[in-house]
Coordinates of C-alpha atoms and ligand atoms in Angstrom, one line a residue:
M255 CA -8.3 7.9 -5.5
S256 CA -5.4 6.3 -7.3
S257 CA -4.5 3.0 -5.2
D258 CA -8.6 2.4 -5.1
R259 CA -8.7 2.4 -8.9
A260 CA -5.3 0.5 -8.9
S261 CA -7.3 -1.8 -7.1
L262 CA -9.4 -2.6 -9.4
I263 CA -6.8 -4.8 -11.6
R264 CA -6.5 -7.8 -9.9
D265 CA -3.0 -10.8 -10.7
L266 CA -3.6 -13.6 -11.5
S267 CA -0.8 -15.9 -9.7
D268 CA 0.8 -18.1 -11.7
E269 CA -1.7 -20.9 -11.4
E270 CA -4.3 -18.8 -12.0
A271 CA -2.9 -17.5 -14.9
R272 CA -2.0 -21.0 -16.0
A273 CA -5.9 -21.9 -15.9
A274 CA -6.9 -19.7 -17.2
L275 CA -5.3 -18.8 -20.5
V276 CA -4.6 -22.0 -21.6
L277 CA -2.4 -20.5 -25.3
K278 CA -0.4 -18.1 -23.1
W279 CA 0.3 -19.8 -19.8
G280 CA -0.2 -23.3 -21.3
D281 CA 1.3 -23.6 -24.6
T282 CA 4.6 -22.2 -22.3
E283 CA 6.7 -24.9 -20.6
P284 CA 6.4 -24.3 -16.4
G285 CA 9.1 -22.9 -14.9
T286 CA 9.6 -20.4 -18.4
I287 CA 7.2 -16.9 -17.8
P288 CA 5.5 -16.3 -20.9
A289 CA 4.9 -12.9 -22.0
W290 CA 4.1 -13.0 -25.4
V291 CA 1.4 -13.2 -27.3
A292 CA -0.8 -10.3 -26.0
E293 CA -3.0 -11.8 -23.5
M294 CA -3.3 -10.0 -19.7
D295 CA -2.3 -11.7 -16.3
Y296 CA -4.9 -10.0 -14.8
E297 CA -8.1 -11.2 -13.8
V298 CA -11.4 -10.2 -16.5
A299 CA -12.8 -7.4 -15.6
P300 CA -15.7 -8.3 -13.1
V301 CA -18.5 -5.9 -15.2
V302 CA -17.1 -8.6 -18.2
R303 CA -17.5 -12.2 -16.6
E304 CA -20.5 -11.6 -14.9
A305 CA -22.2 -10.3 -17.3
V306 CA -20.7 -13.7 -19.6
A307 CA -21.2 -15.6 -15.9
A308 CA -25.1 -14.5 -15.9
A309 CA -25.4 -15.3 -20.0
V310 CA -24.3 -18.6 -19.8
E311 CA -26.8 -19.5 -16.6
R312 CA -29.3 -17.7 -18.5
G313 CA -28.2 -20.6 -20.9
V314 CA -27.2 -18.0 -23.9
L315 CA -25.2 -20.4 -26.1
G316 CA -27.3 -20.5 -29.0
Y317 CA -26.7 -18.0 -31.9
P318 CA -26.6 -14.1 -31.5
P319 CA -29.0 -12.1 -33.2
L320 CA -28.1 -11.6 -36.8
D321 CA -27.2 -7.6 -36.6
R322 CA -25.6 -7.3 -40.0
A323 CA -25.9 -3.4 -38.9
G324 CA -26.8 -1.3 -35.6
G325 CA -28.2 -3.5 -33.0
T326 CA -27.1 -3.4 -29.0
V327 CA -23.4 -3.8 -29.8
A328 CA -23.1 -0.8 -32.1
E329 CA -25.2 1.2 -29.8
A330 CA -22.7 1.0 -26.8
Y331 CA -19.6 1.0 -29.1
A332 CA -21.1 4.5 -30.4
G333 CA -21.2 5.9 -27.1
F334 CA -17.9 4.4 -26.0
A335 CA -16.5 6.2 -28.8
Q336 CA -18.0 9.7 -27.7
R337 CA -16.7 8.9 -24.3
R338 CA -13.0 7.9 -25.1
Y339 CA -12.3 9.7 -28.5
G340 CA -14.9 11.6 -28.4
A341 CA -15.6 10.8 -31.6
T342 CA -19.2 10.8 -33.1
V343 CA -20.3 7.0 -34.7
D344 CA -23.3 6.3 -35.4
P345 CA -24.5 2.8 -34.0
A346 CA -26.4 2.0 -38.2
H347 CA -22.8 1.9 -39.9
V348 CA -21.0 -0.3 -37.2
L349 CA -21.2 -4.3 -38.2
L350 CA -20.4 -7.1 -36.6
T351 CA -17.9 -9.9 -37.3
A352 CA -16.0 -12.8 -35.7
D353 CA -13.1 -11.0 -34.5
V354 CA -10.5 -8.1 -36.1
T355 CA -8.7 -10.9 -38.2
V356 CA -11.4 -11.7 -39.8
G357 CA -12.9 -8.0 -40.0
V358 CA -9.3 -7.1 -41.7
R359 CA -9.6 -9.3 -44.2
V360 CA -13.4 -9.4 -44.9
A361 CA -13.2 -5.8 -45.6
L362 CA -10.1 -6.4 -48.1
E363 CA -12.2 -9.1 -49.8
V364 CA -15.2 -6.8 -49.6
L365 CA -13.9 -3.7 -50.7
S366 CA -10.7 -3.2 -52.0
E367 CA -9.7 -3.5 -55.5
R368 CA -7.7 -6.1 -56.9
A369 CA -5.2 -4.5 -56.9
P370 CA -1.7 -5.3 -54.2
M371 CA -1.8 -3.3 -50.8
V372 CA 0.9 -1.9 -48.7
L373 CA 1.7 -3.4 -45.3
P374 CA 3.6 -1.1 -43.0
V375 CA 6.3 -3.5 -41.5
P376 CA 7.1 -4.2 -38.8
A377 CA 3.6 -6.0 -38.7
Y378 CA 1.5 -8.3 -36.3
D379 CA 2.2 -11.1 -37.5
P380 CA -0.9 -12.9 -38.7
Q381 CA -1.4 -9.5 -41.0
H382 CA 1.8 -10.7 -43.1
G383 CA -0.7 -13.9 -44.6
L384 CA -3.3 -11.2 -45.3
G385 CA -2.1 -11.2 -49.3
K386 CA -2.3 -15.0 -49.5
V387 CA -5.6 -15.6 -48.2
T388 CA -7.6 -12.6 -50.4
G389 CA -5.3 -12.3 -53.4
L390 CA -4.1 -9.4 -53.6
E391 CA -0.4 -8.9 -53.7
Q392 CA 1.5 -6.8 -50.7
W393 CA 3.5 -4.6 -50.7
S394 CA 5.8 -3.7 -47.7
L395 CA 6.0 0.1 -46.5
P396 CA 9.2 -0.2 -44.2
V397 CA 9.9 1.8 -41.0
D398 CA 12.9 3.3 -40.8
L399 CA 14.2 1.3 -36.8
D400 CA 17.0 3.9 -36.7
G401 CA 14.8 6.7 -36.9
D402 CA 13.5 8.6 -34.1
D403 CA 10.1 8.1 -34.1
Y404 CA 7.7 6.0 -35.9
A405 CA 5.5 8.0 -38.3
L406 CA 4.9 6.3 -41.7
D407 CA 7.4 7.3 -44.6
L408 CA 4.7 9.2 -47.0
D409 CA 6.8 9.8 -49.2
E410 CA 7.7 5.9 -50.0
L411 CA 3.4 5.7 -49.4
D412 CA 2.9 7.5 -52.7
R413 CA 5.2 6.4 -54.9
L414 CA 3.8 2.8 -53.4
L415 CA 0.3 3.9 -54.9
A416 CA 1.1 5.8 -57.4
R417 CA 2.9 2.5 -58.7
G418 CA -0.8 0.9 -58.7
A419 CA -1.3 0.2 -55.0
R420 CA -4.7 0.5 -53.9
T421 CA -5.4 -0.2 -50.4
L422 CA -3.1 0.9 -46.8
L423 CA -3.6 -1.8 -44.0
L424 CA -2.8 1.1 -41.4
T425 CA -2.9 -0.7 -37.8
Q426 CA -3.2 2.2 -35.1
P427 CA -2.3 1.9 -32.5
H428 CA 0.6 0.2 -33.6
N429 CA 1.1 -3.6 -32.7
P430 CA 4.7 -4.7 -32.3
A431 CA 5.9 -0.7 -32.1
G432 CA 3.1 0.6 -29.4
H433 CA 3.2 4.0 -31.5
V434 CA -0.1 6.2 -31.5
H435 CA -0.5 8.4 -34.8
T436 CA -1.1 11.7 -34.8
R437 CA -3.5 13.5 -35.7
A438 CA -1.1 15.2 -38.1
E439 CA 0.1 12.1 -38.8
L440 CA -3.0 10.7 -40.2
E441 CA -3.8 14.0 -42.1
G442 CA -0.9 13.1 -43.5
I443 CA -1.8 9.8 -44.7
R444 CA -5.0 10.2 -45.7
D445 CA -3.8 13.2 -48.0
V446 CA -1.7 10.8 -49.8
V447 CA -4.7 8.2 -49.8
T448 CA -7.0 10.7 -51.4
K449 CA -4.5 11.9 -53.7
H450 CA -4.6 8.5 -55.1
G451 CA -8.1 7.1 -54.8
A452 CA -7.2 4.4 -52.5
R453 CA -8.6 3.3 -49.1
V454 CA -7.5 2.6 -45.4
V455 CA -8.5 -0.2 -43.5
S456 CA -7.7 0.7 -39.8
D457 CA -7.2 -1.7 -36.9
E458 CA -8.0 -0.2 -34.0
I459 CA -7.9 -2.7 -31.3
H460 CA -5.9 -1.6 -29.5
A461 CA -7.2 2.1 -29.5
P462 CA -8.8 1.8 -26.0
L463 CA -5.0 1.3 -24.6
V464 CA -4.2 4.3 -25.3
L465 CA -1.4 5.4 -22.1
P466 CA -1.3 8.9 -20.7
G467 CA 0.5 11.2 -22.6
A468 CA -1.0 9.6 -26.0
E469 CA -4.7 10.3 -27.9
H470 CA -6.1 8.2 -30.2
V471 CA -8.2 9.4 -33.2
P472 CA -9.4 7.7 -35.4
Y473 CA -8.8 7.1 -39.1
L474 CA -12.9 8.0 -39.8
S475 CA -13.1 10.9 -37.6
L476 CA -10.8 13.1 -39.8
E477 CA -12.9 15.0 -43.0
G478 CA -12.3 13.6 -45.5
T479 CA -12.2 9.5 -44.5
A480 CA -15.2 8.9 -45.0
D481 CA -15.4 6.9 -48.4
H482 CA -12.6 5.1 -48.4
A483 CA -11.6 3.8 -44.4
V484 CA -13.3 1.0 -42.6
A485 CA -11.9 0.5 -39.0
V486 CA -11.8 -2.8 -37.9
V487 CA -12.2 -2.7 -33.5
S488 CA -13.0 -4.7 -30.4
S489 CA -13.1 -4.6 -26.7
S490 CA -11.7 -7.8 -26.3
K491 CA -7.8 -6.4 -26.6
A492 CA -8.7 -4.3 -23.9
F493 CA -10.7 -6.4 -21.9
G494 CA -9.1 -9.8 -22.4
V495 CA -12.2 -11.7 -23.2
P496 CA -10.7 -13.5 -27.6
G497 CA -11.5 -16.4 -27.5
L498 CA -15.5 -14.6 -27.6
K499 CA -15.7 -13.4 -30.9
C500 CA -17.1 -10.2 -31.3
A501 CA -14.9 -7.0 -33.3
Q502 CA -17.1 -4.7 -34.9
I503 CA -16.1 -2.7 -38.4
V504 CA -17.3 0.7 -38.5
T505 CA -17.7 2.6 -41.9
G506 CA -18.2 6.0 -42.5
D507 CA -21.5 6.1 -45.1
D508 CA -24.0 3.8 -45.7
A509 CA -22.4 2.9 -49.2
T510 CA -19.6 1.1 -47.7
R511 CA -21.8 -0.7 -44.7
D512 CA -24.2 -1.2 -47.6
R513 CA -21.1 -3.7 -49.2
L514 CA -20.4 -5.5 -46.7
V515 CA -24.2 -5.5 -44.8
D516 CA -24.7 -7.4 -48.8
T517 CA -22.0 -10.3 -48.7
P518 CA -23.0 -13.2 -48.4
L519 CA -23.1 -14.4 -44.3
A520 CA -21.0 -17.5 -45.4
H521 CA -18.6 -14.5 -46.2
N522 CA -18.5 -12.9 -42.6
D523 CA -17.8 -15.7 -40.2
S524 CA -20.3 -15.2 -38.0
W525 CA -19.2 -14.1 -34.2
G526 CA -20.7 -15.7 -30.9
S527 CA -22.9 -14.8 -28.6
L528 CA -21.1 -14.4 -25.5
G529 CA -19.2 -12.5 -27.8
V530 CA -22.3 -10.6 -27.8
V531 CA -22.5 -10.1 -24.2
A532 CA -18.4 -9.1 -23.3
A533 CA -18.9 -6.4 -25.9
E534 CA -21.6 -4.6 -24.6
A535 CA -21.0 -4.8 -20.9
A536 CA -17.5 -4.0 -21.4
Y537 CA -18.5 -0.1 -24.1
A538 CA -21.4 0.0 -21.9
H539 CA -19.9 -0.1 -18.5
G540 CA -16.5 -0.6 -18.4
D541 CA -14.7 2.3 -18.1
A542 CA -14.0 2.7 -14.5
W543 CA -11.9 -0.7 -14.7
L544 CA -10.1 0.3 -18.0
D545 CA -9.1 3.7 -16.5
A546 CA -7.6 1.9 -13.9
L547 CA -5.6 -1.2 -16.3
V548 CA -4.4 2.2 -18.4
E549 CA -2.9 3.5 -14.8
R550 CA -1.3 -0.1 -14.0
L551 CA 0.0 0.0 -17.3
D552 CA 1.0 2.9 -17.4
Q553 CA 3.1 2.4 -14.3
Q554 CA 4.2 -1.1 -16.1
R555 CA 6.1 0.4 -19.2
S556 CA 8.2 3.2 -16.4
L557 CA 9.0 0.1 -14.0
L558 CA 10.9 -1.4 -17.7
R559 CA 12.5 1.4 -18.7
S560 CA 13.8 1.7 -15.4
L561 CA 14.6 -2.4 -15.4
L562 CA 16.2 -1.9 -19.1
A563 CA 18.3 0.6 -17.4
E564 CA 19.8 -1.8 -14.6
H565 CA 19.9 -4.6 -16.6
L566 CA 19.5 -4.7 -20.5
P567 CA 21.1 -0.4 -20.9
E568 CA 21.7 -1.2 -24.0
A569 CA 18.4 -2.1 -25.6
R570 CA 16.5 0.4 -26.8
T571 CA 12.9 0.7 -26.9
W572 CA 10.2 2.5 -29.0
P573 CA 8.1 4.9 -26.3
L574 CA 5.2 2.9 -25.5
E575 CA 2.2 5.0 -26.2
A576 CA -0.6 2.5 -26.4
T577 CA -0.9 -1.4 -25.6
Y578 CA 1.2 -3.6 -23.7
L579 CA 3.5 -5.0 -26.1
A580 CA 6.9 -3.3 -25.5
W581 CA 9.0 -3.3 -29.2
V582 CA 12.6 -3.6 -28.0
D583 CA 15.8 -3.7 -29.8
L584 CA 18.4 -5.7 -29.2
R585 CA 20.7 -5.8 -31.6
A586 CA 23.4 -4.8 -29.7
Y587 CA 23.8 -8.0 -27.5
G588 CA 24.8 -9.6 -30.7
H589 CA 22.5 -12.0 -31.4
D590 CA 20.7 -12.7 -34.4
D591 CA 17.7 -14.4 -32.9
P592 CA 17.4 -13.1 -29.1
A593 CA 14.4 -14.6 -28.0
A594 CA 16.6 -18.0 -28.1
P595 CA 18.6 -17.7 -26.1
I596 CA 15.6 -15.3 -23.6
R597 CA 13.5 -18.4 -23.3
A598 CA 17.0 -20.6 -22.6
G599 CA 16.9 -18.2 -20.3
G600 CA 13.4 -18.9 -18.5
V601 CA 11.1 -16.2 -20.2
R602 CA 9.2 -16.4 -23.9
V603 CA 9.3 -13.6 -26.0
T604 CA 8.1 -13.4 -29.2
P605 CA 11.3 -12.7 -31.9
G606 CA 11.4 -9.4 -33.8
A607 CA 10.7 -11.5 -37.5
A608 CA 7.7 -11.8 -36.3
Y609 CA 6.5 -8.6 -37.5
W610 CA 9.3 -8.3 -39.9
P611 CA 10.6 -11.8 -41.9
G612 CA 14.1 -11.6 -41.9
L613 CA 14.5 -9.0 -38.9
A614 CA 17.4 -10.1 -37.2
G615 CA 18.2 -8.5 -32.9
F616 CA 14.5 -7.8 -32.2
V617 CA 11.6 -8.9 -29.4
R618 CA 8.3 -7.8 -28.0
L619 CA 8.2 -7.9 -24.7
N620 CA 4.4 -8.3 -23.5
I621 CA 4.2 -6.1 -20.3
A622 CA 0.7 -6.8 -19.1
T623 CA 1.9 -8.7 -15.8
S624 CA 2.6 -8.4 -12.4
P625 CA 5.4 -5.9 -11.3
E626 CA 7.1 -8.8 -9.9
R627 CA 7.2 -10.8 -12.6
L628 CA 8.1 -8.4 -14.9
T629 CA 10.8 -7.8 -12.6
E630 CA 11.5 -11.0 -13.1
I631 CA 11.2 -11.0 -17.0
V632 CA 13.3 -8.1 -17.1
R633 CA 16.9 -10.3 -14.8
R634 CA 15.9 -13.2 -16.5
M635 CA 16.3 -11.0 -20.0
G636 CA 19.3 -9.3 -18.6
A637 CA 21.0 -12.5 -17.2
A638 CA 19.9 -14.7 -20.8
L639 CA 22.0 -12.0 -23.1
D640 CA 25.3 -10.5 -21.0
Ligands
PLP321 C1 -3.1 -5.4 -34.6 C2 -4.0 -6.7 -33.9 N1 -5.2 -6.7 -35.0 C3 -5.8 -7.9 -34.3 C4 -5.2 -8.8 -33.5 C5 -6.2 -10.1 -32.9 O1 -7.3 -9.6 -32.8 P1 -8.5 -10.7 -33.2 O2 -8.2 -11.3 -31.6 O3 -10.3 -10.0 -32.7 O4 -9.1 -11.8 -34.3 C6 -4.5 -8.2 -33.1 C7 -4.1 -9.0 -31.0 O5 -3.2 -9.1 -30.7 C8 -3.4 -6.5 -32.8 O6 -2.7 -6.9 -32.1

């Protein structure tokens, strides 16, 4: 059973990856292995690829249906959330948006008070630009990189909200740390947020990629969150179709949904017809392929552990509980930006400073590739930092 499942994931050859992944591979010099941007070196799930190919064949290249809330993607997402997370979502509370980056921005602009927002750092790099774009002052909530776990500092969150911050941007599962907040951690966050009457925007794009041993608890599935939170979700990261543009904003009540629906269309950069097709196919028919992907990523994280022990024994990583993005502490090797010698040694990883401006000694490593490539990646990293 396990090997049947594993065979659902097909590795792209270098040539195929370079042709398909025009950013990750196309923007990296030949001879260097790209392990940076969050894309996977696997063939897109056949159920999604075939649905998109059939839609292209039918000429579905015009505008998408303008379902501002509900619609076929919303129905498919509600089914997915029930099966995968045991969460009940009302399809009438699910709206479409172009992508998760846009969805988070729209939620901040439409729903948040004009007061500072709290951004836990390290943070996914485009999130650092949200303050500038939305006009909200951005206050950092630093995570203790020398601590044993990745839980947010609730006392500091409490202080920031007491000083006037009104929104928390939560990313769970976390990029770049790979942390999955436990139910108890989320309840702690909720209690501090509700104490101050603040709001949560929860970026849950990596939720389908929670690995064995962890469980994704949608923030909105907690009691007492419906009136102050939205989640921004997408099938694009897990199913490898971020270029198609269709993410979803999940709301918890009619009032929040209505405020978002009432925003002028010009404000909510539109989603794409092929993105709608891909999201429906992924959510409704992608479970078997997704199970196989999770199994493969579980194997990749075990392989990473043994490769780091062999080639970079001084490296520290956090438990990779979700996603295929490993946050690696290379401070012991004495480089401010280890990504530079690593790139000179033939591997492109993302500098840690992209997620925490000024941070020295960290990189983010993408492990969604073949076991052979991952082996060569870590071997080259070890040689580069030796
Ligand atoms: C936490 C997080 N949010 C958002 C995105 C980007 O999503 P989208 O392509 O839908 O804007 C990513 C991409 O890796 C991410 O890791």
